[in-house]
One Martini backbone bead per residue (centre of mass of N, CA, C, O) as a GRO file, in nm:
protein
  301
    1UNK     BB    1   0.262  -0.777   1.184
    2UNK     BB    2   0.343  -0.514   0.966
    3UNK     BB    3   0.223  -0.268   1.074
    4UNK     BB    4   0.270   0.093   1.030
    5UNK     BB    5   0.276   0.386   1.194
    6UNK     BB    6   0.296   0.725   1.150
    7UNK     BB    7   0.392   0.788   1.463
    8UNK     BB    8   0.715   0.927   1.524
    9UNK     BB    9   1.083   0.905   1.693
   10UNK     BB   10   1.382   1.021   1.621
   11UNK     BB   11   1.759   1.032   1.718
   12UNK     BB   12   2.105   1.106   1.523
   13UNK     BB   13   2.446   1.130   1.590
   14UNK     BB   14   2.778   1.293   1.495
   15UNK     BB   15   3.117   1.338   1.365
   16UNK     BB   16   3.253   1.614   1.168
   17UNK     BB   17   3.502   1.659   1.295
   18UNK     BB   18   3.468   2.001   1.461
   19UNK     BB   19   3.155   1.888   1.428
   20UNK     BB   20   2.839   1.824   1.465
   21UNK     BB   21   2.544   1.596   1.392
   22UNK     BB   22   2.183   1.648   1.416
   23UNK     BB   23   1.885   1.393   1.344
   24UNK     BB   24   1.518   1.480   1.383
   25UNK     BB   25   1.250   1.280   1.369
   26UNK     BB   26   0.872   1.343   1.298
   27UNK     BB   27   0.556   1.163   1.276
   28UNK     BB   28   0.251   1.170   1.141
   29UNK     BB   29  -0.074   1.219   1.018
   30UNK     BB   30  -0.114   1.174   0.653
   31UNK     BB   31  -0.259   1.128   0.319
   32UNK     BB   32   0.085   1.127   0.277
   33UNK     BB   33   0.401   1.265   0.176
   34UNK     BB   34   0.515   1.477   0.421
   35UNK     BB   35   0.825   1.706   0.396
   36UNK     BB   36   1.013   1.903   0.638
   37UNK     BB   37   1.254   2.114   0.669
   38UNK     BB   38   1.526   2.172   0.947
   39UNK     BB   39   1.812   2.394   0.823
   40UNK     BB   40   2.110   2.481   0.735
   41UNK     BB   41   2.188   2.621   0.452
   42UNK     BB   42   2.445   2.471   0.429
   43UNK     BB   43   2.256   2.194   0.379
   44UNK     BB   44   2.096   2.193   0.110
   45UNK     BB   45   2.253   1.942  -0.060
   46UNK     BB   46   2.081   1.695   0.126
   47UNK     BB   47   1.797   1.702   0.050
   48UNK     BB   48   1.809   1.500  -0.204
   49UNK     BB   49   1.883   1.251  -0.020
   50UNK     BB   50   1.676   1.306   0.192
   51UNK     BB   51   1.433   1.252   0.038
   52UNK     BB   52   1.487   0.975  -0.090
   53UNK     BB   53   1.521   0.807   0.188
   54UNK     BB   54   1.260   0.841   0.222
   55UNK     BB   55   1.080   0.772  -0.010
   56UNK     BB   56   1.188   0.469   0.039
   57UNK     BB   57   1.028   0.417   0.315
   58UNK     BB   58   0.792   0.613   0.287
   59UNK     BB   59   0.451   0.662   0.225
   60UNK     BB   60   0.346   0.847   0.499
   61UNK     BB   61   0.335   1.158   0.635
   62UNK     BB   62   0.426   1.393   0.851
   63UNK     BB   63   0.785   1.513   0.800
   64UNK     BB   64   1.024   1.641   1.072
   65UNK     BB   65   1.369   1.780   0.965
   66UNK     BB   66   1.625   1.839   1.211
   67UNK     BB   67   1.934   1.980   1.152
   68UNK     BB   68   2.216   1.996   1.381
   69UNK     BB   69   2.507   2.223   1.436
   70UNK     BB   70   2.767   2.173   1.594
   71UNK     BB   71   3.057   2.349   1.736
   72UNK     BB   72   3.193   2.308   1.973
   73UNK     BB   73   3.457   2.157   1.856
   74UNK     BB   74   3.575   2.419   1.744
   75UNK     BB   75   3.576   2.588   1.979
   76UNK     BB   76   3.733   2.440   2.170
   77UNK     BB   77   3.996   2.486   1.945
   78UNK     BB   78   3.982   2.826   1.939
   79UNK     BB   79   3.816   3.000   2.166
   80UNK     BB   80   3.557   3.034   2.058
   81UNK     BB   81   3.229   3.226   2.020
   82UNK     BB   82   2.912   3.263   2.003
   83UNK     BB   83   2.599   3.449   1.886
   84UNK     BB   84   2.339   3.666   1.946
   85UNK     BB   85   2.051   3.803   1.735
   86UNK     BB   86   1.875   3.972   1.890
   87UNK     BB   87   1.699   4.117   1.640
   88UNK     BB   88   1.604   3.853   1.570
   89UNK     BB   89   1.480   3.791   1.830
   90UNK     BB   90   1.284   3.980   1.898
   91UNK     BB   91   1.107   3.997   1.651
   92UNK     BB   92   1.013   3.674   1.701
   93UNK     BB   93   0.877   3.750   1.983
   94UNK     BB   94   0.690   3.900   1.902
   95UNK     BB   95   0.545   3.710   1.711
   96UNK     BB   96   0.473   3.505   1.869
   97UNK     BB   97   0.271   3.659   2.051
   98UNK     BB   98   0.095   3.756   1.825
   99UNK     BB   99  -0.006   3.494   1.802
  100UNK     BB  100  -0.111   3.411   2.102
  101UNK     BB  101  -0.315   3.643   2.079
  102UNK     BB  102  -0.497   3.556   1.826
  103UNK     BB  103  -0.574   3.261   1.988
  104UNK     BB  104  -0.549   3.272   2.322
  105UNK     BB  105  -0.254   3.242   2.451
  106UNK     BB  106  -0.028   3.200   2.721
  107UNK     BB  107   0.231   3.142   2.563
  108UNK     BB  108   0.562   3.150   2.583
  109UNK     BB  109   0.838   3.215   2.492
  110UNK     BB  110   1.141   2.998   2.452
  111UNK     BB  111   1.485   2.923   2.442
  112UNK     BB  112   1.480   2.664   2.272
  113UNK     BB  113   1.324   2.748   2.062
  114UNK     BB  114   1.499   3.026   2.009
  115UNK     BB  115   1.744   2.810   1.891
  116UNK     BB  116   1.616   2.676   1.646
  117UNK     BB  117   1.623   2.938   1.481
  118UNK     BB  118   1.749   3.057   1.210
  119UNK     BB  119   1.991   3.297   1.308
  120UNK     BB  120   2.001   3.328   1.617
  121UNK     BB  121   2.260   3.168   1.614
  122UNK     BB  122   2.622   3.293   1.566
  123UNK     BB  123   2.880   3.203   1.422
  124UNK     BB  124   3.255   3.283   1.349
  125UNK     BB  125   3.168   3.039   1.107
  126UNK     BB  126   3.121   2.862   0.857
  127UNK     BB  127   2.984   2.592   0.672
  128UNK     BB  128   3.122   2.368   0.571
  129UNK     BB  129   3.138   2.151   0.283
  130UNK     BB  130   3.197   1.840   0.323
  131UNK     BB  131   3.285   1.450   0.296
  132UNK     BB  132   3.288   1.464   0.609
  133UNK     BB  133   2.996   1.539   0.609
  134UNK     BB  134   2.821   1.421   0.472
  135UNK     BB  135   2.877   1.140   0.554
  136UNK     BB  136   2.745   1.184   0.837
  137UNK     BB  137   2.472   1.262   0.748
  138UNK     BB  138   2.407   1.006   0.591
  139UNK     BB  139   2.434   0.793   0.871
  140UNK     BB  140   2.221   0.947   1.020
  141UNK     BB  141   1.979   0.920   0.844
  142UNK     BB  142   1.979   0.610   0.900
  143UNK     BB  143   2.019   0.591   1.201
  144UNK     BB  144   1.693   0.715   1.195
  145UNK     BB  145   1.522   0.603   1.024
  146UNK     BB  146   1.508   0.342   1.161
  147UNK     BB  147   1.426   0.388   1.417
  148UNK     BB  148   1.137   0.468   1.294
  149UNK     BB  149   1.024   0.225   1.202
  150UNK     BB  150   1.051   0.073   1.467
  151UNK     BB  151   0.883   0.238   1.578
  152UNK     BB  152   0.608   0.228   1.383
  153UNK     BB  153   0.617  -0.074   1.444
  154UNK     BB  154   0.522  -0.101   1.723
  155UNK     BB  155   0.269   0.081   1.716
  156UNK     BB  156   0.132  -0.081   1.469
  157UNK     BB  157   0.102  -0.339   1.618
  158UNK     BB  158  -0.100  -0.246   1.833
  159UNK     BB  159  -0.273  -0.174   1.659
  160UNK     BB  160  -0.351  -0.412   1.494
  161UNK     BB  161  -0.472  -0.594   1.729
  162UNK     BB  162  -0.726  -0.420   1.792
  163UNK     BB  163  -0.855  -0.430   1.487
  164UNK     BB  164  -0.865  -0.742   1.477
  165UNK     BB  165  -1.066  -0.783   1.703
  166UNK     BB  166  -1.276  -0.641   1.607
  167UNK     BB  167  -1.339  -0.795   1.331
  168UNK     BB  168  -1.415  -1.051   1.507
  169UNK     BB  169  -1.638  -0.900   1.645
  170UNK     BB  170  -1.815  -0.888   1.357
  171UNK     BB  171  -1.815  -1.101   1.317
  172UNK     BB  172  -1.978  -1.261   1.550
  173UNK     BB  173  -2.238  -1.045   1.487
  174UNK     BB  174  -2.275  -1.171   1.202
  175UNK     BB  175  -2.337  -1.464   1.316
  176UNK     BB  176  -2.595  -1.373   1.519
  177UNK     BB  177  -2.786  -1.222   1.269
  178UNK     BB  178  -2.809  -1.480   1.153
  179UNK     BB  179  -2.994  -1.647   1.382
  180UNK     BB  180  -3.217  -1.425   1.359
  181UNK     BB  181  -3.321  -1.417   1.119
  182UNK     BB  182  -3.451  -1.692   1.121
  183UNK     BB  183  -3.650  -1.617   1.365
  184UNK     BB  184  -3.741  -1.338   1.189
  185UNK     BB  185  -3.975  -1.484   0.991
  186UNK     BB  186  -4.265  -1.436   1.110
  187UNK     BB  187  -4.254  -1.139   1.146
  188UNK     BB  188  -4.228  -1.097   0.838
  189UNK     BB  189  -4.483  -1.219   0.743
  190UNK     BB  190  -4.681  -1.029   0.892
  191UNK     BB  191  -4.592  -0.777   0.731
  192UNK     BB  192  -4.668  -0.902   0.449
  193UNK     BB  193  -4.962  -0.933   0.512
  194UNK     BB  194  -5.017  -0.633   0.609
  195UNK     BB  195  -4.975  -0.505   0.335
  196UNK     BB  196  -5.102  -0.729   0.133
  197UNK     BB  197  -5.416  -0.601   0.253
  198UNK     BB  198  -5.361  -0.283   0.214
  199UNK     BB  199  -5.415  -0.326  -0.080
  200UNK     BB  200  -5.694  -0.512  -0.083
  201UNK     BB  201  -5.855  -0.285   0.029
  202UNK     BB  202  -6.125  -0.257  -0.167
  203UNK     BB  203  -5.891  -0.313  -0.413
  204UNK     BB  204  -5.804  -0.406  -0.721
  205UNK     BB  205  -5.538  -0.639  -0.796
  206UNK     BB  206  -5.251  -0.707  -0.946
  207UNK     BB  207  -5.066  -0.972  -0.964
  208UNK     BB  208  -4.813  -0.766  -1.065
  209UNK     BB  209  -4.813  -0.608  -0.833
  210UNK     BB  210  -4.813  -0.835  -0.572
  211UNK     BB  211  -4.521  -0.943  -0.670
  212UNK     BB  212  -4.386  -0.684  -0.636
  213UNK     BB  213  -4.451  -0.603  -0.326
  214UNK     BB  214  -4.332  -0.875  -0.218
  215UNK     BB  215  -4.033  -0.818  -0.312
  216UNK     BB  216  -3.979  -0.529  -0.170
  217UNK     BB  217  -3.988  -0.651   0.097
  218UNK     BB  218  -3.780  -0.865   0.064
  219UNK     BB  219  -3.566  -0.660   0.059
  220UNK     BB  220  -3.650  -0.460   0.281
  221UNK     BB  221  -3.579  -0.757   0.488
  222UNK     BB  222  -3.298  -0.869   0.409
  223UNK     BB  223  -2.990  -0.944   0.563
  224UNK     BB  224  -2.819  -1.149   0.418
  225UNK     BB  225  -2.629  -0.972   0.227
  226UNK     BB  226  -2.497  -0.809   0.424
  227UNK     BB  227  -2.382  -1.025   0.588
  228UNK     BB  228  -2.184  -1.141   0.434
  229UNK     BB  229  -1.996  -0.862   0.342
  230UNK     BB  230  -1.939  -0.798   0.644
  231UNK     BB  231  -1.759  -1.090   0.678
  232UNK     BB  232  -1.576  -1.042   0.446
  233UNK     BB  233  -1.459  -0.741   0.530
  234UNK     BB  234  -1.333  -0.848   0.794
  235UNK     BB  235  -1.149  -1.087   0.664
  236UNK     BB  236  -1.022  -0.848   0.504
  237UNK     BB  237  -0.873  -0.722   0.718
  238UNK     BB  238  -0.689  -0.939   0.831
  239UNK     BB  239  -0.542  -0.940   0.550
  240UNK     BB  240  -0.388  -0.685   0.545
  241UNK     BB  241  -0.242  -0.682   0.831
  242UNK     BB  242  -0.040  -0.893   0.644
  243UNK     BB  243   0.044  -0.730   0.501
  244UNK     BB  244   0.180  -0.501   0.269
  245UNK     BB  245   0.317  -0.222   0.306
  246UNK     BB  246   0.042  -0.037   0.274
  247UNK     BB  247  -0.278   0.018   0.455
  248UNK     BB  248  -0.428   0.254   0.517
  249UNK     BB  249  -0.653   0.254   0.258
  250UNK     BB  250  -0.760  -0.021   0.235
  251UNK     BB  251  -0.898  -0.018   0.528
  252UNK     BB  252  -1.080   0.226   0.473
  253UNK     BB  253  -1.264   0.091   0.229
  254UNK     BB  254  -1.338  -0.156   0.407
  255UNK     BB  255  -1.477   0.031   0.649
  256UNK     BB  256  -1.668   0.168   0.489
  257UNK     BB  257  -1.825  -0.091   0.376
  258UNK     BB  258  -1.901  -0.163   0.604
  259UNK     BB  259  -2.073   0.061   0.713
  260UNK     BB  260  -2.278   0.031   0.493
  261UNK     BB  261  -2.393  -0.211   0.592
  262UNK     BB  262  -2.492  -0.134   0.899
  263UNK     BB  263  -2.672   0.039   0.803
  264UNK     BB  264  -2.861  -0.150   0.623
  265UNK     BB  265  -2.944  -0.339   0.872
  266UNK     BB  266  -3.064  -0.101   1.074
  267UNK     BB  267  -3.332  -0.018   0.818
  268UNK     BB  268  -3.433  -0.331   0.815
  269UNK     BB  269  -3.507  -0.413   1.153
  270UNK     BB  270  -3.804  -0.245   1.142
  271UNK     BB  271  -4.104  -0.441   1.230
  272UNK     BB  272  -4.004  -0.739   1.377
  273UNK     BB  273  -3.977  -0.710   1.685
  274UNK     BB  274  -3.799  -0.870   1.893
  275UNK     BB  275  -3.566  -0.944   1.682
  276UNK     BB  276  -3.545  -0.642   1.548
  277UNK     BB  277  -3.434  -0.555   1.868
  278UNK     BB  278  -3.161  -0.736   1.865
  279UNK     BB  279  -3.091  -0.649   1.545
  280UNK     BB  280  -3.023  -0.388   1.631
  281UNK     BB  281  -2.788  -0.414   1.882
  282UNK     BB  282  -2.600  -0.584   1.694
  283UNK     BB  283  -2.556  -0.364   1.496
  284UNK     BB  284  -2.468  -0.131   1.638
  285UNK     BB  285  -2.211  -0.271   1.773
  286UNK     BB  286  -2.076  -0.307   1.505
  287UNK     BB  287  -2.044  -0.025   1.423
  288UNK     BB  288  -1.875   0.065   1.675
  289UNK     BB  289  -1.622  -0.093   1.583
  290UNK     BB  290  -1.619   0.027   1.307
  291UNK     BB  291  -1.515   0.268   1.401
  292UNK     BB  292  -1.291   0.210   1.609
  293UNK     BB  293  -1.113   0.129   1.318
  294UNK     BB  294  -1.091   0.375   1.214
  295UNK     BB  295  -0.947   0.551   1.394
  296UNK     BB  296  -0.731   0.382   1.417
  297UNK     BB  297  -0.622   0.373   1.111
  298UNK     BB  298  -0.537   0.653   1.052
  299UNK     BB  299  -0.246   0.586   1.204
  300UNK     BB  300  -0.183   0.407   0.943
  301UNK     BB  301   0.040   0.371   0.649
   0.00000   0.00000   0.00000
């Protein structure tokens, strides 16, 4: 199955001269392609070849792409070192603050957080673009990119398999309701004879009246049809689950369609007696599978 899941994490490094340069990649999920840059303003050259590469490989997905610059071997090599921004450090730490306390959490600033953000660490020298840092920014979000995809198909894999499981269980319920249906004939006659008794009782009545009363019956108690479209959008599933491309989508309204016919066979099963209530929890089953269904694609690409 080619499924691919929205959510991933990718991690890769290179080395440009005296710098060093890291690229992380994280994607949950979202409506369509979402993608976010946090990386020093040296890199802005950067960001439309990294637009491109992603939107060339990814389809949907909140995606946050992480630059970080290590002067680390350049430091080493002249004795030099960084210095931290107090100012702007004190500045951002009260902000953190107040927002924690405007939602009520109790979590505090950590170092980690605060040296991720631009500008807090101040290196002796500012960041050359050079064609051998270009190339290895370029290397790296290959070698990055790839990586998410890898995570992103093996995690859509899982997801995939329990899905494709669910489609066949709602076959499954779907042809078990098909075979209840035939026997809540005998139930169905008897409904339609206390109707069309309750309409002749003491008023005459036209026979194109009883012809019409016997039709709307007769629709609004047969699942023939629910069932087969049921069966149909299940088998539609499978085939999704092996196509190409993005399928997040394609799931979701077939899904939605689901999800609408075993509402209608839910409505129709009422008044039928014992096999009524049969096909009353044949339906709720299929219902909850195709529930959970939905909630798993919502994670696919």
């Amino acid at each position: 199955m080619r499924a691919r899941s929205m959510t991933g994490f990718a991690r890769a490094r290179r080395s440009a001269g005296a710098v060093d340069v890291e690229i992380n990649l994280k994607s949950v999920n979202h409506r369509g392609l979402d993608l976010h840059f946090h990386m020093p303003s040296a890199l802005d050259p950067f960001e439309p070849t990294a637009r491109a590469a992603l939107k060339q490989c990814l389809e949907r997905g909140h995606v946050q792409v992480n630059v970080l610059v290590d002067r680390g071997a350049e430091r080493g090599a002249n004795g030099t070192a960084g210095s931290v921004n107090i100012g702007l450090l004190e500045r951002w730490a009260d902000a953190f603050r107040e927002v924690a306390r405007v939602l009520g959490s109790s979590e505090q600033p950590g170092p980690e957080a605060a040296l991720r953000v631009p500008g807090i660490l101040e290196t002796d020298g500012r960041i050359e673009w050079t064609p051998e840092l270009e190339s290895a920014l370029n290397e790296c979000l290959a070698e990055a990119l790839n990586e998410l995809q890898a995570f992103r198909a093996r995690e859509g894999a899982v997801l995939a398999v329990e899905i494709a499981g669910r489609a066949r269980a709602v076959e499954d319920l779907a042809e078990r309701m098909s075979g209840l249906r035939e026997n809540a004939a005998a139930a169905f006659q008897q409904r339609l004879t206390a109707r069309l008794n309750e309409l002749l009782r003491g008023t005459a009545v036209e026979p194109q009246r009883l012809i019409q009363e016997a039709a709307i019956l007769a629709d609004r108690s047969d699942i023939s049809e629910e069932l087969i479209r049921l069966k149909t959008h299940a088998a539609q599933v499978l085939e999704v689950l092996h196509g190409e491309g993005g399928i997040g989508k394609k799931l979701d309204f077939l899904l939605q369609e689901m999800n609408r016919e075993s509402n209608t066979i839910l409505s129709k099963t009422g008044g039928l007696g014992d096999q009524g209530l049969k096909l009353t929890d044949l339906g709720l089953a299929a219902k909850a599978e195709i529930d959970k269904m939905r909630e798993q694609s919502l994670n696919l690409e």
